[in-house]
XYZ file of C-alpha atoms in Angstrom:
518
model
C -18.447 -5.610 -11.875
C -16.633 -7.671 -14.482
C -15.951 -4.596 -16.594
C -14.421 -2.834 -13.577
C -12.204 -5.836 -12.842
C -11.304 -6.176 -16.518
C -10.243 -2.524 -16.544
C -8.185 -3.024 -13.367
C -6.559 -6.095 -14.915
C -5.768 -4.150 -18.081
C -4.188 -1.292 -16.131
C -2.134 -3.746 -14.081
C -0.958 -5.698 -17.117
C -0.072 -2.502 -18.975
C 1.904 -0.911 -16.136
C 3.687 -4.150 -15.181
C 4.619 -5.218 -18.718
C 7.034 -2.501 -19.722
C 10.656 -3.538 -19.258
C 13.267 -0.943 -20.185
C 16.613 -2.682 -20.821
C 18.146 0.397 -22.482
C 16.948 3.543 -20.719
C 17.586 6.817 -22.491
C 20.691 8.817 -21.579
C 20.497 12.429 -20.424
C 23.394 14.838 -20.794
C 24.527 16.738 -17.719
C 24.162 20.447 -18.409
C 25.998 23.497 -17.050
C 25.323 24.833 -13.571
C 22.186 26.952 -13.580
C 21.533 30.038 -11.449
C 19.801 29.347 -8.147
C 16.743 31.258 -9.300
C 15.845 32.754 -5.901
C 16.707 36.223 -4.642
C 19.705 36.160 -2.337
C 20.532 32.567 -3.266
C 23.882 31.417 -4.654
C 24.315 28.486 -7.005
C 27.567 27.431 -5.281
C 29.096 28.538 -2.006
C 32.603 27.319 -1.256
C 35.253 27.097 1.451
C 37.889 27.952 2.575
C 37.901 31.696 2.228
C 41.029 33.711 1.459
C 42.982 30.993 -0.409
C 44.050 32.423 -3.772
C 44.093 29.205 -5.806
C 40.623 28.188 -4.503
C 39.248 31.574 -5.564
C 40.870 31.232 -9.015
C 39.443 27.741 -9.455
C 35.916 28.790 -8.503
C 36.172 31.795 -10.839
C 36.786 29.298 -13.645
C 33.659 27.383 -12.552
C 31.619 30.584 -12.647
C 32.958 31.742 -16.034
C 32.500 28.440 -17.852
C 28.949 28.167 -16.501
C 28.058 31.727 -17.450
C 27.042 32.703 -13.902
C 27.055 36.131 -12.257
C 29.752 36.870 -9.632
C 27.357 36.495 -6.719
C 26.244 33.044 -7.894
C 29.622 31.472 -6.993
C 31.121 32.894 -3.798
C 32.675 31.917 -0.468
C 30.331 31.179 2.421
C 29.610 34.724 3.678
C 30.269 34.097 7.377
C 33.665 32.391 6.978
C 36.860 33.982 8.273
C 39.764 34.196 5.773
C 42.540 31.726 6.497
C 45.640 33.217 8.052
C 49.185 32.395 6.884
C 49.671 29.621 9.469
C 46.281 28.151 8.645
C 47.007 28.171 4.918
C 50.300 26.419 5.628
C 48.428 23.697 7.539
C 50.546 24.263 10.638
C 47.621 24.399 13.111
C 45.894 21.123 13.947
C 43.317 20.564 16.681
C 41.875 17.742 18.724
C 38.056 17.280 18.750
C 37.254 21.040 18.624
C 38.893 24.160 17.137
C 39.911 25.433 20.558
C 42.052 22.447 21.578
C 45.465 22.284 19.848
C 46.765 18.848 18.922
C 49.753 17.960 21.165
C 51.742 16.611 18.223
C 54.347 18.188 15.930
C 53.225 19.059 12.388
C 55.457 18.221 9.448
C 55.344 18.806 5.693
C 55.022 15.669 3.625
C 56.575 16.252 0.228
C 55.246 12.906 -0.997
C 52.382 11.786 1.158
C 50.348 8.590 0.801
C 47.803 10.655 -1.116
C 50.417 11.976 -3.489
C 49.936 15.529 -2.159
C 52.663 17.753 -0.655
C 50.684 18.781 2.437
C 51.240 19.285 6.158
C 50.172 16.613 8.624
C 50.783 15.760 12.287
C 53.442 13.250 13.270
C 51.769 9.814 12.767
C 53.560 8.239 15.745
C 51.955 10.859 17.978
C 48.549 11.299 16.353
C 47.689 7.665 15.516
C 47.169 6.533 19.171
C 44.906 9.532 19.759
C 42.926 8.734 16.630
C 42.484 5.096 17.643
C 41.011 6.268 20.936
C 38.139 7.827 18.981
C 39.385 11.416 18.897
C 38.796 13.666 15.931
C 41.962 15.142 14.417
C 41.717 17.871 11.785
C 43.125 21.308 10.892
C 41.763 23.878 13.336
C 40.509 26.116 10.527
C 38.551 23.294 8.957
C 36.874 22.420 12.268
C 35.918 26.071 12.674
C 34.672 26.418 9.102
C 32.618 23.215 9.304
C 30.786 24.596 12.305
C 30.375 27.994 10.635
C 28.982 26.454 7.444
C 26.502 24.314 9.396
C 25.314 27.311 11.435
C 24.957 29.424 8.303
C 22.911 26.835 6.398
C 20.595 26.281 9.367
C 20.107 30.001 9.911
C 19.732 30.765 6.182
C 17.791 27.937 4.512
C 17.531 28.233 0.763
C 20.518 30.595 0.423
C 22.662 28.081 -1.444
C 21.934 25.268 -3.877
C 25.288 23.545 -3.206
C 28.357 23.957 -1.002
C 31.899 22.855 -1.953
C 34.767 22.415 0.519
C 38.412 21.818 -0.500
C 40.092 19.923 2.404
C 43.568 20.112 0.855
C 43.481 23.914 1.141
C 43.448 23.551 4.952
C 46.513 21.258 4.888
C 48.974 23.590 3.216
C 48.464 22.685 -0.482
C 50.025 25.527 -2.451
C 48.808 26.968 -5.746
C 51.731 25.390 -7.599
C 51.042 21.967 -6.098
C 47.320 22.346 -6.797
C 48.119 22.689 -10.510
C 50.392 19.651 -10.506
C 48.731 17.168 -8.128
C 45.202 15.750 -8.099
C 43.109 16.787 -5.127
C 39.575 16.109 -3.987
C 36.676 18.136 -2.651
C 33.541 17.651 -0.558
C 30.254 18.463 -2.275
C 27.162 19.167 -0.167
C 23.647 19.292 -1.586
C 20.060 19.754 -0.450
C 18.877 16.222 0.193
C 15.299 17.300 0.932
C 14.861 18.748 -2.549
C 15.621 15.423 -4.223
C 13.280 13.396 -2.043
C 9.557 12.767 -2.184
C 7.344 14.718 -2.626
C 9.484 17.388 -4.316
C 11.609 15.168 -6.583
C 13.597 18.254 -7.545
C 17.075 18.517 -9.037
C 19.805 18.648 -6.388
C 22.305 19.837 -9.087
C 25.015 17.476 -7.802
C 26.001 16.180 -11.248
C 26.035 19.656 -12.795
C 28.264 21.062 -10.038
C 30.584 18.048 -10.073
C 31.025 18.241 -13.848
C 31.701 21.979 -13.663
C 34.312 21.612 -10.909
C 36.052 18.647 -12.559
C 36.243 20.517 -15.860
C 37.564 23.623 -14.070
C 40.249 21.530 -12.323
C 41.435 20.225 -15.704
C 41.625 23.733 -17.124
C 43.247 25.015 -13.920
C 45.938 22.349 -14.359
C 46.795 23.593 -17.858
C 44.329 21.758 -20.117
C 42.695 24.968 -21.304
C 40.574 23.250 -23.970
C 39.278 20.540 -21.655
C 35.565 19.938 -22.029
C 33.779 17.162 -20.158
C 30.715 15.564 -21.704
C 28.828 13.633 -19.039
C 25.529 11.804 -19.351
C 23.489 9.652 -17.026
C 20.606 7.225 -17.208
C 18.458 5.229 -14.875
C 19.188 1.574 -14.181
C 17.780 -0.854 -16.759
C 14.331 -2.082 -15.805
C 13.675 -5.818 -16.141
C 10.215 -7.212 -16.556
C 8.452 -6.698 -13.179
C 8.163 -9.806 -11.050
C 4.503 -9.030 -10.339
C 3.544 -9.185 -14.002
C 0.527 -11.362 -14.637
C -1.152 -11.115 -11.230
C -4.906 -11.645 -11.313
C -7.082 -8.682 -10.344
C -9.972 -11.081 -9.790
C -7.939 -13.073 -7.283
C -7.185 -9.898 -5.324
C -10.566 -8.161 -5.321
C -13.108 -10.854 -6.103
C -13.884 -11.382 -2.422
C -15.531 -7.978 -2.223
C -16.475 -7.177 -5.840
C -18.391 -10.433 -6.279
C -20.269 -9.590 -3.105
C -22.267 -7.035 -5.117
C -24.278 -9.198 -7.600
C -25.898 -11.202 -4.803
C -26.621 -7.987 -2.913
C -28.621 -6.697 -5.882
C -30.925 -9.705 -5.537
C -30.961 -9.078 -1.767
C -31.974 -5.441 -2.265
C -34.725 -6.055 -4.827
C -36.213 -8.879 -2.754
C -36.193 -6.761 0.411
C -37.931 -3.833 -1.281
C -40.497 -6.015 -3.078
C -41.491 -7.889 0.095
C -41.919 -4.650 2.053
C -43.896 -3.139 -0.832
C -46.189 -6.194 -0.757
C -46.860 -5.530 2.918
C -47.255 -1.787 2.492
C -49.821 -1.900 -0.316
C -51.963 -4.510 1.481
C -51.281 -7.435 -0.853
C -49.838 -9.461 1.997
C -52.909 -8.926 4.171
C -55.230 -9.746 1.292
C -53.454 -13.051 0.663
C -53.665 -13.851 4.373
C -57.405 -13.153 4.399
C -57.807 -15.428 1.394
C -56.176 -18.217 3.413
C -52.578 -18.189 2.151
C -50.322 -19.064 5.102
C -47.311 -16.834 5.729
C -45.058 -19.884 5.492
C -46.158 -20.463 1.903
C -45.615 -16.809 1.075
C -42.107 -16.988 2.566
C -41.352 -20.163 0.641
C -42.413 -18.531 -2.623
C -40.097 -15.582 -2.029
C -37.239 -17.925 -1.134
C -37.801 -19.938 -4.296
C -37.875 -16.779 -6.371
C -34.680 -15.585 -4.701
C -33.099 -18.987 -5.292
C -33.895 -18.764 -9.006
C -32.554 -15.200 -9.248
C -29.423 -16.191 -7.325
C -28.826 -19.086 -9.702
C -29.268 -16.775 -12.680
C -26.937 -14.210 -11.122
C -24.309 -16.883 -10.406
C -24.552 -18.206 -13.956
C -24.199 -14.743 -15.511
C -21.275 -13.968 -13.195
C -19.369 -17.114 -14.150
C -20.055 -16.697 -17.874
C -18.890 -13.071 -17.680
C -15.703 -14.193 -15.915
C -15.067 -16.735 -18.657
C -15.763 -14.138 -21.350
C -13.269 -11.743 -19.728
C -10.725 -14.605 -19.718
C -9.990 -14.431 -16.004
C -7.816 -17.383 -15.101
C -9.748 -18.082 -11.898
C -12.902 -18.964 -13.854
C -11.045 -21.022 -16.463
C -9.030 -23.003 -13.898
C -11.824 -23.677 -11.409
C -14.621 -26.193 -11.385
C -17.772 -24.631 -12.843
C -19.942 -26.460 -10.328
C -17.804 -25.337 -7.370
C -18.110 -21.685 -8.371
C -21.803 -22.050 -9.142
C -22.506 -23.594 -5.729
C -20.571 -20.828 -4.008
C -22.324 -17.883 -5.669
C -25.742 -19.548 -5.731
C -25.758 -20.553 -2.048
C -24.383 -17.169 -1.031
C -27.097 -15.343 -2.957
C -29.832 -17.592 -1.527
C -28.577 -16.999 2.020
C -28.758 -13.254 1.462
C -32.329 -13.623 0.179
C -33.180 -15.308 3.499
C -31.546 -12.376 5.308
C -33.711 -9.984 3.286
C -36.792 -11.844 4.521
C -35.727 -11.267 8.115
C -35.187 -7.546 7.531
C -38.498 -7.239 5.653
C -40.413 -8.227 8.800
C -39.144 -5.176 10.698
C -39.145 -2.583 7.899
C -42.127 -0.206 8.242
C -42.099 1.196 4.695
C -40.572 0.848 1.257
C -38.565 4.022 1.760
C -37.145 2.639 4.991
C -36.329 -0.652 3.278
C -34.496 1.165 0.468
C -32.488 3.254 2.923
C -31.575 0.220 5.002
C -30.731 -1.790 1.904
C -28.365 0.868 0.522
C -26.691 1.253 3.924
C -26.202 -2.491 4.336
C -24.704 -2.849 0.851
C -22.324 0.094 1.338
C -21.168 -0.838 4.837
C -20.935 -4.483 3.825
C -18.759 -3.642 0.815
C -16.318 -1.679 2.991
C -16.272 -4.515 5.541
C -15.629 -7.048 2.776
C -12.797 -4.929 1.383
C -11.167 -4.897 4.823
C -11.619 -8.633 5.366
C -10.489 -9.427 1.824
C -7.287 -7.388 1.887
C -4.166 -9.434 1.251
C -6.087 -12.325 -0.352
C -8.381 -12.672 2.672
C -5.598 -12.426 5.254
C -7.893 -11.208 8.034
C -10.431 -13.922 7.249
C -7.836 -16.644 7.540
C -6.282 -14.963 10.560
C -9.543 -15.498 12.423
C -9.054 -19.220 11.847
C -5.867 -19.228 13.891
C -5.626 -21.971 16.505
C -4.024 -19.513 18.942
C -6.717 -16.833 19.040
C -7.146 -15.096 22.406
C -10.198 -15.999 24.426
C -12.151 -12.855 23.563
C -11.568 -13.265 19.805
C -12.611 -16.903 19.486
C -16.386 -16.169 19.708
C -16.039 -13.636 16.889
C -15.076 -16.443 14.517
C -18.309 -18.300 15.258
C -20.503 -15.202 15.130
C -19.121 -14.350 11.685
C -20.242 -17.743 10.436
C -23.756 -16.295 10.635
C -22.637 -13.618 8.173
C -22.882 -15.134 4.657
C -20.407 -12.720 2.951
C -17.701 -13.856 5.387
C -18.182 -17.499 4.398
C -18.336 -16.585 0.708
C -15.000 -14.736 0.921
C -13.346 -17.591 2.799
C -14.313 -20.109 0.125
C -13.542 -17.678 -2.694
C -9.991 -16.948 -1.558
C -9.422 -20.645 -0.974
C -10.399 -21.245 -4.603
C -8.344 -18.310 -5.912
C -5.204 -19.591 -4.174
C -5.304 -22.768 -6.285
C -6.737 -21.466 -9.551
C -5.550 -17.883 -10.113
C -2.259 -16.045 -10.493
C -1.717 -14.739 -6.989
C 1.116 -12.697 -5.486
C 3.357 -14.543 -3.079
C 3.645 -11.819 -0.437
C 6.666 -13.504 1.133
C 8.763 -13.632 -2.046
C 7.080 -10.843 -4.080
C 6.488 -13.118 -7.061
C 3.407 -14.262 -8.948
C 2.457 -17.912 -8.584
C -0.046 -19.717 -10.785
C -2.134 -22.396 -9.114
C -2.683 -25.853 -10.530
C -6.467 -25.424 -10.630
C -9.425 -26.054 -8.332
C -11.524 -29.170 -8.929
C -14.810 -30.244 -7.398
C -12.924 -32.723 -5.207
C -10.950 -29.821 -3.696
C -14.136 -28.719 -1.950
C -13.545 -31.572 0.483
C -9.817 -30.950 1.011
C -8.345 -28.924 3.880
C -6.889 -25.671 2.458
C -3.133 -25.319 2.935
C -3.168 -21.601 3.686
C -0.227 -21.954 6.056
C 2.084 -22.900 3.158
C 2.297 -19.259 2.097
C 4.157 -18.434 5.340
C 2.073 -15.263 5.384
C 1.306 -15.751 9.061
C 4.815 -16.835 10.045
C 4.816 -19.555 12.703
C 1.095 -19.091 13.429
C -1.049 -22.186 12.860
C -4.144 -21.513 10.752
C -6.910 -24.124 10.635
C -9.214 -23.215 7.748
C -12.346 -25.367 7.331
C -12.968 -27.283 4.127
C -14.837 -25.301 1.453
C -17.612 -27.897 1.547
C -18.039 -27.199 5.262
C -18.440 -23.481 4.573
C -21.015 -24.196 1.860
C -22.913 -26.439 4.290
C -22.910 -23.618 6.850
C -24.338 -21.306 4.167
C -27.227 -23.774 3.726
C -27.760 -23.884 7.494
C -27.677 -20.089 7.645
C -30.338 -19.966 4.932
C -32.601 -22.301 6.928
C -31.920 -20.418 10.154
C -32.743 -17.014 8.658
C -35.836 -18.455 6.947
C -37.147 -19.804 10.270
C -36.328 -16.507 11.978
C -38.185 -14.604 9.258
C -41.205 -16.906 9.670
C -41.180 -16.361 13.437
C -40.840 -12.582 13.184
C -43.581 -12.468 10.577
C -45.912 -13.963 13.188
C -44.962 -11.813 16.162
C -43.674 -8.414 14.923
C -46.373 -5.729 15.347
C -47.891 -4.284 12.175
C -50.566 -1.675 11.559
C -53.099 -4.507 11.937
C -51.887 -5.506 15.403
C -49.839 -8.454 16.705
C -50.677 -11.613 14.836
C -49.536 -14.232 17.329
C -48.279 -14.621 20.862
C -44.438 -14.699 21.084
C -44.658 -18.373 22.128
C -47.347 -19.274 19.610
C -45.442 -22.322 18.432
C -45.852 -23.919 21.878
C -49.657 -23.800 21.719
C -51.494 -26.935 20.706
C -54.118 -24.949 18.825
C -51.517 -23.592 16.426
C -50.572 -27.062 15.250
C -54.156 -28.368 14.862
C -55.425 -28.818 11.353
C -56.356 -25.410 10.097
C -55.295 -23.751 13.327
C -51.916 -22.408 12.414
C -52.039 -22.555 8.671
C -55.336 -20.946 7.829
C -56.357 -18.947 10.858
C -54.581 -16.473 13.098
C -55.155 -15.699 16.780
C -55.300 -11.959 17.168
C -53.931 -10.870 20.527
C -54.737 -7.445 21.851
């Protein structure tokens, strides 16, 4: 278990300890062919404007693409003379002419000699939420959208030159700066594809072509990009033991649980138990011996677990009281030994005991992983003072389940002694340490603000350890009772209410002899 956690800690430390203040730069290359049959690298609009065609021919030539790789959108209508002059403007849709005069602006606010509607007429309409645009552009926008929906994968990118719809002439296009709209396949760049949307390549190619189109024949743009610098992650240094100890440290005690369960059932199956009973050994003494053996094994397991944690240099073990951890793991293991005694009374064979033991360990591990998620969030949530009526009994029933109590105490200790993630602020906080006196202090789980305004009343760790002792006694008494009354191949040993009979408590009555009931 410690090796697994050490490996998880190493992976976490390695992946979260790599800042990159100077990420490598990558040069933007030329536009590449689409690579699919019938697909163009760049489709453009409008259609039928001479200077737009000349500009896009430059893009194609400097990128070394075939003629079909850079072409107008196939379904577009060529712009007519009035549309190229920007004399036709519409309101909201291409079929509704704008009721405003159109004028040529030799020196517009954009620095472009284009045609535009009279601002005194069009501004009030625009402020009312109407859409005002050249009729041809409205029509082409709808045509482009319909084409892309009907023909997915036919174009890597689409470029639209708005100034061409507003009467920008070829001469003005060579003298004045103008912009363009670049469309790309957003799905390709997203998870899970993470493909290249070719935006930078197309933008570089068009910008370089515009420079050459304007007379700078030798213009050559060198563009590179890089990711943002990566600082040291804020979650560096979190403790894997603090996160997963509530369910990983469940396993060592369950090994003692499993071996004890199988050995007790094997003792019954091979007749050793019956032989000892015939020789006068009371079942209570036999149970006590198994509990003492389990107690010794649990102590040894707890000691090895703590020493392994110290050897792996986990901060939780170095910053916590040795005695507090030892009590936790030892009492938890002993309680599970008592549970194994209860199960041994109803197991008919060793094979059945092994099957049940494996199932309990597996299901219990999954249940512990669920309860222990988020540093035991669900465990502490069950300690809310505002639980609904149906949920309140669950809290008390779970106190009969030793792994639940172990996890509650463990995550209380880890909060004060390990490097834990503050889920509210996404930072790692190091506790001041957990002393033996902290066993008697009320945990301040609510300080993390993990549960918002909800009040959480977590019992003192010492209270949970005391309940573990009571659980051990309760399961031991239940095992003793079931050992007397559960049918075996030799019959029923005692009446279900044997402990109410005076004869059972007489000297020699209950401890050396057994009433056999048919």
